[in-house]
mmCIF file of C-alpha atoms in Angstrom:
data_model
loop_
_atom_site.group_PDB
_atom_site.id
_atom_site.type_symbol
_atom_site.label_atom_id
_atom_site.label_comp_id
_atom_site.label_asym_id
_atom_site.label_seq_id
_atom_site.Cartn_x
_atom_site.Cartn_y
_atom_site.Cartn_z
ATOM 1 C CA MET A 158 21.556 97.873 191.545
ATOM 2 C CA GLN A 159 18.715 99.022 193.770
ATOM 3 C CA PHE A 160 15.646 100.655 193.948
ATOM 4 C CA THR A 161 13.780 102.224 196.891
ATOM 5 C CA SER A 162 10.108 100.939 195.698
ATOM 6 C CA ILE A 163 8.766 98.467 192.803
ATOM 7 C CA GLU A 164 7.590 101.973 190.893
ATOM 8 C CA GLN A 165 10.521 103.183 191.099
ATOM 9 C CA ALA A 166 12.425 100.224 189.524
ATOM 10 C CA TYR A 167 9.825 99.614 186.546
ATOM 11 C CA ALA A 168 10.022 103.443 185.565
ATOM 12 C CA PHE A 169 13.616 102.388 185.023
ATOM 13 C CA TYR A 170 13.206 99.098 183.147
ATOM 14 C CA LYS A 171 10.342 101.338 181.200
ATOM 15 C CA SER A 172 12.708 103.747 180.439
ATOM 16 C CA TYR A 173 14.919 101.206 179.559
ATOM 17 C CA ALA A 174 12.523 99.038 176.998
ATOM 18 C CA LYS A 175 11.781 102.314 175.205
ATOM 19 C CA LEU A 176 15.312 103.261 174.322
ATOM 20 C CA GLY A 177 15.717 99.650 173.789
ATOM 21 C CA GLY A 178 12.549 99.703 170.899
ATOM 22 C CA PHE A 179 10.436 97.050 173.309
ATOM 23 C CA SER A 180 7.540 97.487 176.109
ATOM 24 C CA THR A 181 7.290 95.812 178.862
ATOM 25 C CA ARG A 182 4.316 95.052 181.273
ATOM 26 C CA LYS A 183 4.609 94.009 185.427
ATOM 27 C CA GLY A 184 4.712 90.290 185.914
ATOM 28 C CA GLY A 185 4.337 88.107 188.934
ATOM 29 C CA GLU A 186 5.248 88.685 192.691
ATOM 30 C CA VAL A 187 6.575 87.007 195.755
ATOM 31 C CA HIS A 188 4.984 88.053 198.951
ATOM 32 C CA SER A 189 5.574 87.426 202.480
ATOM 33 C CA GLY A 190 5.136 88.659 206.072
ATOM 34 C CA GLY A 191 3.034 91.424 203.917
ATOM 35 C CA ILE A 192 6.041 92.348 201.711
ATOM 36 C CA THR A 193 6.656 91.773 198.003
ATOM 37 C CA LYS A 194 9.865 90.454 198.848
ATOM 38 C CA THR A 195 10.052 89.501 194.408
ATOM 39 C CA LYS A 196 8.437 91.690 191.546
ATOM 40 C CA TYR A 197 9.252 90.512 187.814
ATOM 41 C CA PHE A 198 8.775 93.064 185.466
ATOM 42 C CA VAL A 199 8.442 91.264 181.906
ATOM 43 C CA CYS A 200 8.558 92.127 178.377
ATOM 44 C CA SER A 201 5.313 92.730 176.952
ATOM 45 C CA LYS A 202 5.434 89.560 174.382
ATOM 46 C CA GLU A 203 6.173 87.221 177.092
ATOM 47 C CA GLY A 204 3.940 84.366 177.357
ATOM 48 C CA HIS A 205 1.432 82.921 175.019
ATOM 49 C CA LYS A 206 -2.120 83.587 174.238
ATOM 50 C CA ALA A 207 -4.753 81.907 176.485
ATOM 51 C CA VAL A 208 -6.299 79.171 174.814
ATOM 52 C CA CYS A 209 -10.462 79.002 174.995
ATOM 53 C CA ILE A 210 -12.122 75.535 176.069
ATOM 54 C CA GLU A 211 -15.286 75.186 175.129
ATOM 55 C CA ASP A 212 -16.872 73.987 178.333
ATOM 56 C CA ARG A 213 -19.612 71.443 177.370
ATOM 57 C CA SER A 214 -20.695 71.239 180.967
ATOM 58 C CA SER A 215 -22.565 74.190 180.479
ATOM 59 C CA LYS A 216 -26.143 74.680 180.631
ATOM 60 C CA SER A 217 -26.639 78.110 178.415
ATOM 61 C CA LYS A 218 -27.948 77.769 174.990
ATOM 62 C CA LYS A 219 -26.745 80.959 173.821
ATOM 63 C CA PRO A 220 -23.994 80.093 171.690
ATOM 64 C CA TYR A 221 -20.715 81.846 172.773
ATOM 65 C CA LYS A 222 -18.889 84.111 170.435
ATOM 66 C CA SER A 223 -15.439 84.989 170.689
ATOM 67 C CA ARG A 224 -13.702 88.185 168.333
ATOM 68 C CA ASN A 225 -10.840 87.003 166.453
ATOM 69 C CA ARG A 226 -8.091 88.984 167.483
ATOM 70 C CA GLY A 227 -4.494 88.527 167.177
ATOM 71 C CA THR A 228 -2.156 88.705 169.387
ATOM 72 C CA ILE A 229 1.649 90.131 170.123
ATOM 73 C CA ARG A 230 2.782 87.347 172.029
ATOM 74 C CA THR A 231 5.715 85.188 171.296
ATOM 75 C CA GLY A 232 7.294 83.545 174.506
ATOM 76 C CA CYS A 233 9.932 86.326 175.512
ATOM 77 C CA LYS A 234 11.732 85.299 178.291
ATOM 78 C CA ALA A 235 13.436 88.906 178.750
ATOM 79 C CA HIS A 236 12.582 90.212 182.341
ATOM 80 C CA LEU A 237 13.925 91.428 185.273
ATOM 81 C CA MET A 238 13.546 90.529 188.542
ATOM 82 C CA ILE A 239 14.189 92.328 191.871
ATOM 83 C CA CYS A 240 13.832 91.362 195.251
ATOM 84 C CA THR A 241 14.375 92.954 198.947
ATOM 85 C CA VAL A 242 14.714 91.272 202.623
ATOM 86 C CA ASP A 243 12.922 94.230 204.844
ATOM 87 C CA GLY A 244 10.887 96.094 201.938
ATOM 88 C CA ARG A 245 12.740 99.234 202.142
ATOM 89 C CA LEU A 246 15.627 98.493 199.166
ATOM 90 C CA TYR A 247 15.086 96.328 196.592
ATOM 91 C CA THR A 248 17.857 94.891 194.736
ATOM 92 C CA VAL A 249 18.227 93.534 190.993
ATOM 93 C CA LYS A 250 18.628 89.831 191.441
ATOM 94 C CA ARG A 251 18.115 88.386 187.443
ATOM 95 C CA PHE A 252 18.290 90.601 184.215
ATOM 96 C CA VAL A 253 17.501 88.397 180.757
ATOM 97 C CA ASP A 254 18.141 91.106 177.979
ATOM 98 C CA GLY A 255 17.431 87.964 175.557
ATOM 99 C CA HIS A 256 14.569 89.178 173.071
ATOM 100 C CA ASN A 257 12.824 86.594 170.635
ATOM 101 C CA HIS A 258 11.176 89.519 168.571
ATOM 102 C CA LYS A 259 12.471 92.002 166.678
ATOM 103 C CA PHE A 260 12.762 95.393 168.309
ATOM 104 C CA VAL A 261 10.678 98.225 166.507
ATOM 105 C CA CYS A 262 12.485 101.488 165.010
ATOM 106 C CA PRO A 263 12.954 104.445 167.282
ATOM 107 C CA ASP A 264 10.565 106.305 164.577
ATOM 108 C CA ASP A 265 7.597 104.244 165.329
ATOM 109 C CA ILE A 266 8.653 103.383 169.759
ATOM 110 C CA HIS A 267 5.610 105.481 170.243
ATOM 111 C CA MET A 268 2.970 103.695 168.521
ATOM 112 C CA LEU A 269 3.641 100.799 171.072
ATOM 113 C CA PRO A 270 0.499 100.775 173.678
ATOM 114 C CA ALA A 271 2.602 101.234 176.582
ATOM 115 C CA TYR A 272 3.726 104.146 175.665
ATOM 116 C CA ARG A 273 0.325 105.189 174.351
ATOM 117 C CA GLN A 274 -1.283 107.975 176.330
ATOM 118 C CA LEU A 275 -3.677 111.324 176.399
ATOM 119 C CA SER A 276 -2.398 113.404 178.628
ATOM 120 C CA ASP A 277 -5.040 115.736 181.563
ATOM 121 C CA VAL A 278 -4.633 118.460 179.037
ATOM 122 C CA GLN A 279 -5.248 116.815 175.931
ATOM 123 C CA GLU A 280 -7.928 114.755 177.895
ATOM 124 C CA GLU A 281 -9.964 117.585 178.845
ATOM 125 C CA GLU A 282 -8.807 120.782 176.748
ATOM 126 C CA MET A 283 -8.843 119.163 173.163
ATOM 127 C CA VAL A 284 -10.784 115.684 173.281
ATOM 128 C CA TRP A 285 -14.041 117.038 175.626
ATOM 129 C CA GLU A 286 -14.134 120.728 174.897
ATOM 130 C CA LEU A 287 -13.742 120.286 170.951
ATOM 131 C CA GLY A 288 -16.377 117.531 171.439
ATOM 132 C CA THR A 289 -18.539 120.054 173.170
ATOM 133 C CA LEU A 290 -18.505 121.654 170.440
ATOM 134 C CA ASN A 291 -19.272 118.988 168.178
ATOM 135 C CA LEU A 292 -15.747 118.025 166.917
ATOM 136 C CA GLY A 293 -15.205 114.489 167.458
ATOM 137 C CA PRO A 294 -12.301 112.700 168.481
ATOM 138 C CA VAL A 295 -11.097 112.342 164.959
ATOM 139 C CA LYS A 296 -10.782 116.440 164.448
ATOM 140 C CA ALA A 297 -9.471 116.530 168.038
ATOM 141 C CA PHE A 298 -6.821 114.379 166.834
ATOM 142 C CA HIS A 299 -6.014 116.188 164.014
ATOM 143 C CA ILE A 300 -6.154 119.361 165.454
ATOM 144 C CA MET A 301 -3.221 117.830 168.081
ATOM 145 C CA ARG A 302 -1.076 116.775 165.769
ATOM 146 C CA LYS A 303 -0.970 120.047 164.100
ATOM 147 C CA ARG A 304 -0.588 121.494 167.747
ATOM 148 C CA TYR A 305 1.983 119.484 168.204
ATOM 149 C CA GLY A 306 4.340 119.228 165.531
ATOM 150 C CA GLY A 307 3.443 115.600 164.131
ATOM 151 C CA PHE A 308 1.955 112.401 164.946
ATOM 152 C CA GLU A 309 4.573 111.196 167.097
ATOM 153 C CA ASN A 310 4.799 113.898 169.525
ATOM 154 C CA VAL A 311 0.888 113.723 170.458
ATOM 155 C CA GLY A 312 1.269 110.443 172.337
ATOM 156 C CA ALA A 313 -1.205 108.311 171.450
ATOM 157 C CA THR A 314 -3.536 107.772 168.319
ATOM 158 C CA VAL A 315 -6.858 107.921 166.688
ATOM 159 C CA ASP A 316 -8.210 105.477 168.477
ATOM 160 C CA ASP A 317 -7.170 105.941 171.969
ATOM 161 C CA CYS A 318 -9.060 109.594 171.216
ATOM 162 C CA LYS A 319 -12.194 107.636 170.164
ATOM 163 C CA ASN A 320 -11.826 105.074 173.317
ATOM 164 C CA PHE A 321 -12.138 108.336 175.625
ATOM 165 C CA ARG A 322 -14.755 109.964 174.216
ATOM 166 C CA ASN A 323 -16.740 106.527 174.638
ATOM 167 C CA ARG A 324 -15.226 105.922 177.786
ATOM 168 C CA ILE A 325 -16.876 109.390 178.587
ATOM 169 C CA ASN A 326 -20.297 108.915 177.629
ATOM 170 C CA SER A 327 -20.621 105.496 179.247
ATOM 171 C CA TYR A 328 -20.001 107.483 182.528
ATOM 172 C CA ILE A 329 -22.255 110.290 181.732
ATOM 173 C CA GLU A 330 -25.067 108.073 180.252
ATOM 174 C CA GLU A 331 -26.774 107.555 183.103
ATOM 175 C CA CYS A 332 -26.931 111.266 184.419
ATOM 176 C CA ASP A 333 -27.437 112.829 181.044
ATOM 177 C CA ALA A 334 -30.738 114.236 181.187
ATOM 178 C CA ASP A 335 -30.064 115.851 184.431
ATOM 179 C CA MET A 336 -27.238 116.962 182.845
ATOM 180 C CA VAL A 337 -29.310 119.024 180.400
ATOM 181 C CA ILE A 338 -31.817 119.926 182.706
ATOM 182 C CA ASN A 339 -29.260 121.210 185.033
ATOM 183 C CA ARG A 340 -27.820 123.316 182.126
ATOM 184 C CA MET A 341 -31.061 124.744 181.028
ATOM 185 C CA ALA A 342 -31.301 126.227 185.239
ATOM 186 C CA ASP A 343 -27.970 127.219 184.727
ATOM 187 C CA LYS A 344 -28.668 129.080 181.277
ATOM 188 C CA LYS A 345 -32.017 131.075 183.233
ATOM 189 C CA GLN A 346 -30.397 132.038 185.756
ATOM 190 C CA TYR A 347 -27.927 134.038 184.213
ATOM 191 C CA LEU A 348 -29.008 134.812 180.441
ATOM 192 C CA ALA A 349 -32.186 137.513 180.127
ATOM 193 C CA ASP A 350 -35.429 136.057 179.016
ATOM 194 C CA TYR A 351 -34.774 132.686 178.534
ATOM 195 C CA SER A 352 -37.415 130.251 179.166
ATOM 196 C CA PHE A 353 -37.428 126.240 179.486
ATOM 197 C CA LYS A 354 -39.611 123.581 180.512
ATOM 198 C CA TYR A 355 -39.744 120.018 181.017
ATOM 199 C CA SER A 356 -41.616 117.206 182.319
ATOM 200 C CA VAL A 357 -40.978 113.550 183.305
ATOM 201 C CA ASP A 358 -43.251 110.466 184.003
ATOM 202 C CA ASP A 359 -43.589 108.009 187.271
ATOM 203 C CA GLU A 360 -40.124 106.793 187.081
ATOM 204 C CA LYS A 361 -38.805 110.402 187.003
ATOM 205 C CA ARG A 362 -37.561 109.836 183.434
ATOM 206 C CA LEU A 363 -37.206 112.868 181.264
ATOM 207 C CA THR A 364 -40.389 112.605 178.508
ATOM 208 C CA GLY A 365 -40.371 116.057 177.328
ATOM 209 C CA LEU A 366 -38.552 119.101 176.828
ATOM 210 C CA PHE A 367 -39.356 123.017 175.246
ATOM 211 C CA TRP A 368 -36.286 125.800 175.451
ATOM 212 C CA ALA A 369 -36.409 129.313 173.924
ATOM 213 C CA ASN A 370 -33.484 131.904 174.234
ATOM 214 C CA GLY A 371 -34.038 136.065 174.663
ATOM 215 C CA LEU A 372 -33.164 135.955 171.282
ATOM 216 C CA CYS A 373 -36.058 133.611 169.619
ATOM 217 C CA LYS A 374 -38.681 135.592 171.537
ATOM 218 C CA PRO A 375 -39.052 138.655 169.827
ATOM 219 C CA ASN A 376 -37.968 137.276 166.299
ATOM 220 C CA TYR A 377 -41.597 135.120 166.902
ATOM 221 C CA ILE A 378 -42.773 138.307 167.623
ATOM 222 C CA GLU A 379 -41.826 140.494 165.212
ATOM 223 C CA PHE A 380 -41.580 137.546 161.587
ATOM 224 C CA GLY A 381 -44.214 135.185 163.584
ATOM 225 C CA ASP A 382 -46.370 134.769 160.065
ATOM 226 C CA VAL A 383 -44.530 132.316 158.475
ATOM 227 C CA ILE A 384 -43.953 129.195 161.118
ATOM 228 C CA SER A 385 -42.336 126.050 159.939
ATOM 229 C CA PHE A 386 -43.305 122.928 162.133
ATOM 230 C CA ASP A 387 -41.630 120.387 161.648
ATOM 231 C CA ALA A 388 -41.294 117.275 163.517
ATOM 232 C CA THR A 389 -38.688 114.445 163.151
ATOM 233 C CA PHE A 390 -40.132 111.317 164.345
ATOM 234 C CA LYS A 391 -38.321 108.899 166.761
ATOM 235 C CA ILE A 392 -34.698 108.827 164.930
ATOM 236 C CA ASN A 393 -32.876 109.886 167.960
ATOM 237 C CA ARG A 394 -31.442 107.341 170.388
ATOM 238 C CA TYR A 395 -34.040 108.211 172.997
ATOM 239 C CA LYS A 396 -36.898 107.589 170.464
ATOM 240 C CA MET A 397 -38.354 111.082 171.522
ATOM 241 C CA VAL A 398 -39.703 113.569 168.897
ATOM 242 C CA PHE A 399 -37.491 116.695 167.958
ATOM 243 C CA VAL A 400 -39.449 119.676 167.027
ATOM 244 C CA PRO A 401 -37.392 122.465 165.794
ATOM 245 C CA PHE A 402 -39.562 125.643 165.224
ATOM 246 C CA THR A 403 -38.130 127.506 162.318
ATOM 247 C CA GLY A 404 -39.357 131.167 161.472
ATOM 248 C CA ILE A 405 -39.092 133.239 158.105
ATOM 249 C CA ASP A 406 -38.094 136.621 158.461
ATOM 250 C CA ASN A 407 -36.927 139.527 156.094
ATOM 251 C CA HIS A 408 -33.951 138.319 154.716
ATOM 252 C CA CYS A 409 -35.878 134.414 154.186
#
């Protein structure tokens, strides 16, 4: 059996593994003359978990803490080895199909990490867009479950949705203040009577922000007799005061 690329061979072995009830990963490779001459694809349970050896020569006084995590490795020897002469065609040179572990039943194969992946549509339209509506990743997952007709059709788990949301938050963490100011500026440009002001310190960090939309202003003029000024002091992650102005209208 021959393949035109390493990726084509891996896609074939991955499809075979999914039908068989196990998952795979890319193994070692041998290079020569700038060409990958030999490539291994192995079972995801190949090898054993690395043992952490305490380094007594380390000068660090802080004790090292490792997470007590289990392992799926069982030392499985199943693998596929492909080789090439010129880097154009890869030929199967060795195929070992003997596993030392149980296979996953077809109904649960979608739960293996290798086959769990959020699509671009799921990431953008479901997890991200629903997050802008204050719907968390757990609710986004259950909406996708309803939409796609079951857990097995989502292609991911609740934890995958949470991890994606955490990656987004980590990515925007350094520019979140800029994003807020840009959003306010866009609203001021396109919405009538929208106002906002902000202040920064010497290091250009956001220290204050005030905004009011076009509906708040006439309401204040009409129902400005009773205004609640509620300062919740420094309980958010930014250590900033959040002060909503609440008016009482004729409907209380």
